[in-house]
Coordinates of C-alpha atoms in Angstrom, one line a residue:
M26 CA -254.0 96.6 39.9
D27 CA -252.0 98.6 42.5
E28 CA -249.7 101.1 40.7
N29 CA -247.5 101.2 43.8
K30 CA -246.5 97.5 43.7
G31 CA -243.9 95.7 41.6
L32 CA -242.7 97.4 38.4
F33 CA -245.6 99.7 38.4
K34 CA -244.1 101.9 41.1
Y35 CA -241.2 102.9 38.8
T36 CA -241.2 105.7 36.3
E37 CA -240.8 105.0 32.6
Q38 CA -237.1 106.0 32.8
E39 CA -236.6 103.8 35.8
R40 CA -238.2 100.9 34.1
A41 CA -236.0 101.5 31.1
K42 CA -232.9 101.3 33.4
I43 CA -234.1 98.0 34.8
A44 CA -234.5 96.7 31.2
V45 CA -231.0 97.8 30.4
K46 CA -229.6 96.0 33.4
L47 CA -231.3 92.8 32.2
L48 CA -230.0 93.3 28.6
L49 CA -226.5 94.0 29.8
S50 CA -226.5 90.9 32.0
L51 CA -226.5 88.9 28.8
S52 CA -223.1 90.2 27.8
K53 CA -221.5 89.1 31.1
P54 CA -220.2 85.7 32.0
V55 CA -222.8 83.2 33.2
L56 CA -221.2 80.6 35.4
A57 CA -222.4 77.1 35.9
G58 CA -222.7 76.0 39.5
I59 CA -224.9 78.5 41.2
I60 CA -225.6 77.1 44.7
V61 CA -229.3 76.2 44.9
S62 CA -229.2 75.0 48.5
E63 CA -227.0 73.7 51.3
L64 CA -228.2 70.8 53.5
H65 CA -227.1 70.8 57.1
G66 CA -227.9 67.9 59.4
H67 CA -225.0 65.6 59.7
E68 CA -222.8 66.1 62.7
D69 CA -219.6 65.1 61.0
A70 CA -218.0 64.7 57.5
V71 CA -220.3 63.5 54.7
Y72 CA -218.5 60.7 52.9
T73 CA -221.0 59.5 50.3
L74 CA -224.3 60.3 48.6
Q75 CA -226.6 59.4 45.8
F76 CA -229.6 61.4 44.6
D77 CA -232.6 61.4 42.2
D78 CA -235.3 63.9 41.4
Q79 CA -237.1 63.3 44.7
K80 CA -234.4 62.7 47.3
I81 CA -230.8 62.7 48.4
I82 CA -229.4 59.8 50.5
S83 CA -226.1 60.5 52.3
G84 CA -223.8 58.6 54.6
S85 CA -221.5 60.2 57.2
R86 CA -218.7 59.9 59.6
D87 CA -221.4 60.4 62.3
R88 CA -222.4 56.8 61.6
T89 CA -225.8 57.7 60.1
I90 CA -227.5 57.5 56.8
K91 CA -229.9 60.4 56.1
I92 CA -232.7 60.5 53.5
W93 CA -233.4 64.1 52.4
E94 CA -236.6 65.2 50.7
N95 CA -237.3 68.9 49.8
G96 CA -234.2 69.9 51.7
D97 CA -235.2 68.3 55.0
V98 CA -234.3 65.0 56.6
S99 CA -237.2 62.6 56.2
K100 CA -235.4 59.6 57.8
T101 CA -232.2 58.9 59.7
L102 CA -231.0 55.3 59.6
L103 CA -229.0 53.9 62.5
G104 CA -227.1 50.6 62.4
H105 CA -223.5 51.1 61.6
K106 CA -221.0 51.4 64.4
A107 CA -218.5 53.5 62.5
S108 CA -218.3 55.9 59.5
V109 CA -220.6 55.2 56.5
L110 CA -218.1 55.2 53.6
C111 CA -220.2 54.2 50.6
L112 CA -223.8 53.5 49.6
Q113 CA -226.1 52.8 46.7
Y114 CA -229.8 52.6 46.4
D115 CA -232.5 51.5 44.0
K116 CA -236.3 51.7 44.3
D117 CA -236.4 49.0 47.1
I118 CA -233.2 48.9 49.0
I119 CA -230.2 50.9 50.2
V120 CA -226.8 49.1 50.6
S121 CA -224.1 50.7 52.7
G122 CA -220.5 50.0 53.5
S123 CA -218.7 51.1 56.7
S124 CA -215.5 51.5 58.6
D125 CA -217.0 48.9 60.9
C126 CA -216.1 46.4 58.2
S127 CA -219.7 45.5 57.5
V128 CA -222.3 46.0 54.8
I129 CA -226.0 46.7 55.6
V130 CA -229.0 46.2 53.3
W131 CA -231.9 48.5 54.3
D132 CA -235.5 48.7 53.3
I133 CA -235.7 52.1 51.6
Y134 CA -239.3 52.7 52.6
T135 CA -239.2 51.8 56.3
G136 CA -235.5 52.2 57.1
N137 CA -235.4 48.7 58.6
I138 CA -232.3 46.6 58.4
L139 CA -232.9 43.6 56.1
R140 CA -229.5 42.0 56.2
H141 CA -226.2 42.7 58.0
L142 CA -223.3 41.3 56.0
F143 CA -219.9 40.4 57.6
S144 CA -216.8 39.1 55.7
H145 CA -214.3 41.9 55.2
S146 CA -211.7 42.3 57.9
E147 CA -211.2 46.0 57.3
P148 CA -213.3 49.0 56.2
V149 CA -215.6 48.6 53.2
L150 CA -214.5 51.4 50.9
N151 CA -216.7 51.0 47.8
L152 CA -219.6 48.9 46.5
Q153 CA -222.0 48.4 43.6
F154 CA -225.0 46.2 43.2
K155 CA -227.4 45.3 40.5
D156 CA -230.4 43.0 40.9
N157 CA -229.2 40.3 43.3
I158 CA -225.5 40.7 42.8
L159 CA -223.4 42.9 45.1
V160 CA -219.6 43.6 44.7
T161 CA -217.6 45.2 47.5
C162 CA -214.0 46.2 48.0
S163 CA -212.0 46.9 51.1
R164 CA -208.9 48.1 52.8
D165 CA -208.2 44.4 53.4
K166 CA -207.1 44.3 49.7
T167 CA -209.9 42.0 48.6
I168 CA -213.0 42.2 46.4
K169 CA -216.1 40.2 47.3
I170 CA -219.1 39.1 45.2
W171 CA -222.2 38.6 47.3
D172 CA -225.7 37.2 46.8
I173 CA -227.9 39.9 48.3
Q174 CA -230.9 37.5 48.7
T175 CA -229.0 35.0 50.9
G176 CA -226.3 37.3 52.2
T177 CA -223.6 34.8 51.2
V178 CA -220.2 35.5 49.7
L179 CA -220.0 33.9 46.3
K180 CA -216.3 34.7 45.5
T181 CA -213.4 36.6 47.0
L182 CA -211.0 38.1 44.5
I183 CA -207.4 38.4 45.7
G184 CA -204.6 40.1 43.8
H185 CA -204.1 43.7 44.9
T186 CA -201.3 44.5 47.3
S187 CA -202.8 47.5 48.8
A188 CA -206.3 48.8 49.8
V189 CA -208.9 48.4 47.0
N190 CA -210.4 51.9 46.9
A191 CA -213.0 51.5 44.1
V192 CA -214.8 48.7 42.3
Q193 CA -217.4 48.7 39.5
F194 CA -218.9 46.0 37.3
Q195 CA -220.9 45.7 34.1
E196 CA -222.2 42.5 32.4
D197 CA -219.4 39.9 32.9
L198 CA -216.6 42.3 33.9
I199 CA -215.4 43.6 37.3
V200 CA -212.9 46.5 37.4
S201 CA -211.1 47.4 40.6
A202 CA -208.7 50.2 41.4
S203 CA -206.2 50.2 44.2
G204 CA -203.6 52.1 46.2
D205 CA -201.0 49.7 44.7
Q206 CA -201.2 51.9 41.5
T207 CA -203.0 49.2 39.4
I208 CA -206.4 48.6 37.9
K209 CA -207.4 45.0 37.6
L210 CA -210.0 43.4 35.3
W211 CA -211.8 40.3 36.6
D212 CA -214.5 37.9 35.5
F213 CA -217.3 36.8 37.8
N214 CA -215.6 33.5 38.4
G215 CA -212.8 35.3 40.2
N216 CA -210.3 35.0 37.4
L217 CA -207.9 37.9 36.8
I218 CA -208.2 39.0 33.2
K219 CA -205.7 41.8 33.0
T220 CA -203.7 44.3 35.1
L221 CA -203.2 47.9 34.0
V222 CA -200.0 49.2 35.5
Q223 CA -199.2 52.5 33.8
Y224 CA -200.1 54.5 36.9
T225 CA -197.6 56.3 39.0
R226 CA -199.9 57.0 42.0
G227 CA -202.3 55.1 44.0
I228 CA -205.8 55.3 42.5
V229 CA -208.4 56.7 44.8
C230 CA -211.6 56.8 42.6
M231 CA -212.8 55.4 39.3
Q232 CA -215.8 55.2 37.0
L233 CA -216.4 52.5 34.4
K234 CA -218.8 53.2 31.5
G235 CA -218.8 51.1 28.4
N236 CA -215.2 50.6 27.3
L237 CA -214.0 53.7 29.1
I238 CA -212.4 53.8 32.6
V239 CA -211.7 57.2 34.2
T240 CA -209.6 57.2 37.4
G241 CA -208.6 59.8 39.9
S242 CA -205.5 60.0 42.1
S243 CA -203.5 62.7 43.8
H244 CA -203.7 65.9 41.8
L245 CA -204.9 64.1 38.6
V246 CA -208.1 63.0 37.0
D247 CA -206.7 60.6 34.4
S248 CA -204.9 63.2 32.2
F249 CA -207.1 66.1 33.4
V250 CA -204.7 68.2 35.5
G251 CA -206.1 71.0 37.7
H252 CA -206.8 70.0 41.2
S253 CA -204.1 71.0 43.7
H254 CA -204.7 68.1 46.1
L255 CA -205.9 64.5 46.0
V256 CA -208.9 63.9 43.7
R257 CA -211.5 62.1 45.8
S258 CA -214.5 61.5 43.6
I259 CA -215.4 61.6 39.8
Q260 CA -218.3 61.1 37.5
F261 CA -218.6 61.5 33.8
D262 CA -221.0 61.4 30.8
K263 CA -220.3 61.7 27.1
R264 CA -219.6 65.4 27.3
K265 CA -218.5 66.3 30.8
L266 CA -216.5 65.0 33.7
V267 CA -217.1 66.3 37.3
S268 CA -214.5 65.8 40.0
S269 CA -214.1 66.7 43.7
S270 CA -211.0 67.1 45.7
Y271 CA -209.3 67.8 49.0
D272 CA -208.6 71.3 47.6
H273 CA -212.2 72.2 48.6
T274 CA -213.4 72.5 45.0
V275 CA -215.6 70.8 42.4
K276 CA -214.4 71.0 38.9
I277 CA -216.2 70.5 35.6
W278 CA -214.1 69.3 32.6
D279 CA -214.7 68.9 28.9
I280 CA -214.2 65.1 28.6
K281 CA -213.1 65.3 24.9
N282 CA -210.2 67.8 25.3
G283 CA -209.5 67.7 29.0
K284 CA -210.0 71.4 29.4
L285 CA -211.4 72.8 32.7
I286 CA -214.8 74.4 32.1
H287 CA -215.8 75.6 35.6
D288 CA -214.4 75.6 39.1
L289 CA -217.0 75.5 41.8
K290 CA -216.2 76.9 45.2
G291 CA -218.6 76.6 48.1
H292 CA -217.2 74.0 50.4
T293 CA -214.8 75.1 53.2
D294 CA -213.0 71.7 53.5
S295 CA -212.3 68.6 51.4
V296 CA -215.1 67.6 49.0
L297 CA -215.4 63.9 49.4
K298 CA -218.2 62.9 47.0
V299 CA -219.8 64.4 43.9
Q300 CA -222.6 63.3 41.6
F301 CA -224.5 65.0 38.8
N302 CA -227.4 64.6 36.4
D303 CA -228.7 66.9 33.6
T304 CA -229.9 69.6 35.9
K305 CA -227.8 69.6 39.1
I306 CA -224.6 68.7 40.8
V307 CA -224.7 67.4 44.4
S308 CA -221.5 67.4 46.5
A309 CA -220.6 66.4 50.1
G310 CA -217.7 67.3 52.2
H311 CA -215.6 67.2 55.3
D312 CA -217.4 70.5 56.3
K313 CA -220.5 68.4 57.1
K314 CA -222.4 70.1 54.2
I315 CA -224.2 68.8 51.2
I316 CA -224.4 71.4 48.4
V317 CA -226.8 71.3 45.5
W318 CA -225.6 73.3 42.5
D319 CA -227.5 74.4 39.4
F320 CA -226.1 72.5 36.4
T321 CA -228.3 74.1 33.7
V322 CA -226.4 77.4 32.9
G323 CA -223.1 78.1 31.3
L324 CA -222.7 74.7 29.8
D325 CA -224.5 74.9 26.5
D326 CA -223.3 72.8 23.7
P327 CA -221.7 75.1 21.0
Q328 CA -223.6 73.2 18.4
D329 CA -227.0 74.1 19.9
K330 CA -228.9 76.8 18.0
L331 CA -231.7 79.2 18.8
V332 CA -234.0 79.7 15.8
L333 CA -235.5 83.2 15.5
S334 CA -238.8 84.0 14.0
N335 CA -237.2 85.3 10.8
G336 CA -235.5 81.9 10.4
K337 CA -232.0 83.0 11.4
Q338 CA -230.1 80.6 13.6
V339 CA -228.0 82.0 16.5
P340 CA -225.7 79.8 18.6
L341 CA -227.4 79.3 22.0
Q342 CA -224.0 79.8 23.6
D343 CA -223.8 83.3 22.3
I344 CA -226.7 84.5 24.4
T345 CA -226.3 82.3 27.5
N346 CA -222.6 81.8 27.9
N347 CA -219.4 83.9 28.4
V348 CA -218.5 85.0 24.9
K349 CA -215.6 87.4 25.2
Q350 CA -216.1 89.0 21.8
R351 CA -219.6 90.1 22.7
Q352 CA -218.1 92.1 25.6
K353 CA -216.1 94.1 23.1
D354 CA -218.9 94.9 20.8
K355 CA -221.1 98.0 21.0
L356 CA -224.3 97.6 22.9
E357 CA -227.1 96.5 20.5
C358 CA -230.6 97.9 21.1
K359 CA -233.3 96.2 19.1
V360 CA -236.3 98.6 19.0
P361 CA -238.8 99.4 16.2
K362 CA -237.7 103.0 16.2
Q363 CA -239.3 103.9 12.9
V364 CA -242.7 103.0 14.2
K365 CA -244.5 105.7 16.2
V366 CA -247.8 104.3 17.5
K367 CA -250.3 106.5 19.2
E368 CA -252.9 103.7 19.6
I369 CA -252.6 100.0 19.1
P370 CA -256.0 98.2 18.9
Y371 CA -256.2 95.1 21.1
P372 CA -259.5 93.3 21.5
D373 CA -261.6 95.3 24.0
S374 CA -258.5 97.0 25.3
P375 CA -257.4 100.1 23.4
I376 CA -253.8 101.2 24.3
T377 CA -253.1 104.9 24.1
K378 CA -250.2 107.1 25.1
G379 CA -250.4 107.8 28.8
T380 CA -252.5 104.7 29.6
R381 CA -251.4 102.8 32.7
I382 CA -249.5 99.6 32.1
S383 CA -252.2 97.7 34.1
D384 CA -254.7 98.9 31.5
K385 CA -252.7 97.4 28.7
L386 CA -253.3 93.8 29.8
V387 CA -255.0 91.6 27.1
P388 CA -258.0 89.5 28.2
T389 CA -256.6 85.9 28.6
E390 CA -259.4 84.4 26.4
Q391 CA -258.7 86.7 23.4
P392 CA -255.9 86.3 20.8
V393 CA -253.2 89.0 20.7
I394 CA -253.0 91.0 17.5
D395 CA -249.6 91.8 16.2
P396 CA -249.2 95.6 16.6
F397 CA -246.6 95.8 13.9
P398 CA -247.9 93.3 11.2
D399 CA -246.0 95.0 8.3
Q400 CA -242.7 95.5 10.0
P401 CA -239.7 93.2 10.0
D402 CA -239.0 90.9 12.9
V403 CA -236.5 93.4 14.5
F404 CA -235.1 96.8 13.9
T405 CA -231.5 97.2 14.9
E406 CA -229.8 100.4 15.9
M407 CA -226.2 100.5 17.2
V408 CA -225.7 102.7 20.3
D409 CA -222.4 103.6 21.9
S410 CA -223.2 103.9 25.6
E411 CA -225.6 102.7 28.3
D412 CA -227.2 106.2 28.5
E413 CA -228.0 106.1 24.8
L414 CA -229.5 102.6 25.2
I415 CA -231.6 103.9 28.2
N416 CA -232.9 106.8 26.1
A417 CA -233.7 104.5 23.2
I418 CA -235.7 102.1 25.4
A419 CA -237.3 104.9 27.3
E420 CA -238.5 106.4 24.0
F421 CA -239.9 103.0 23.1
V422 CA -241.6 102.6 26.4
K423 CA -243.3 106.0 26.0
M424 CA -244.9 105.1 22.7

């Protein structure tokens, strides 16, 4: 192995300093929302998107729908004559709604148009489909229930007095949200079940899950106050709520107490759509960008524990998150200082003082022998400065 490459080109003291920097990084804040990638390809604002582990599908003011795979555009779908405002896909089809007042059903594999649906008289603002049922809402103040197979309108729901900005359904319930400051609950026969009127602003976005409805309006996500401009998009699960806004940010909230957890800044204009899963957040904006954020760091559940080899449990958050108290503590160096080993017998690979690191590698087919079988799991010594920690690690490295 070349001693002039990688870590082998450093002296023992330099390697110790590198180790210290890694150790010290654990005591600094770790923020969720590291930008993994930015996707550029749309020629105008990106209004809508959906993603899974293999692809992202986006719709834009440039009238196109793009399918992204591995960060590149694999297909561009052309058919709408105006902005693509909303879309949803499953394993077979994509359904999109547009400012051209129409809905298009696309074959997800070929990109061909299967059906072009016309009934709304103004832009189609939101939609949801499941199996053969499609529900759309529009600036024309109506909600329509469609049969996707035949392309026919089964019901038109009339009751809102302003644009219907969002619609979702589950089982036998349809929920709509409007600029008229109300949420309405409907059945699939078109009957109005209930109107919720406790809102003081027009409702821009909404998510329905179980018996919980979360809405977004100007400056507010339900009772979560933090955005400085209109809230354009929201999504939540049992622990977190993610919102995007005209204030150029994506915010992550604790859904139980309404506290702001993280504030993600990467867009340079209004963030028009956001979605997340367990590992990433994907957002789209007026800046023509799609940003993929890492959603795996900085959001550990306080109840999660790391079990050490000695059986002790340590909160996972204490070693991966921003714990202020840890920053006040002395640096903790865990080294087996009492043990001075001149030679540690590994199978067919004796390690002696002065031996190159490359010579210390253990054959992959052979089991590793514990060099300190009679010692406790860790030996802890408190040190007061980075220099002392460097010296302690350097002493250990030189064994």
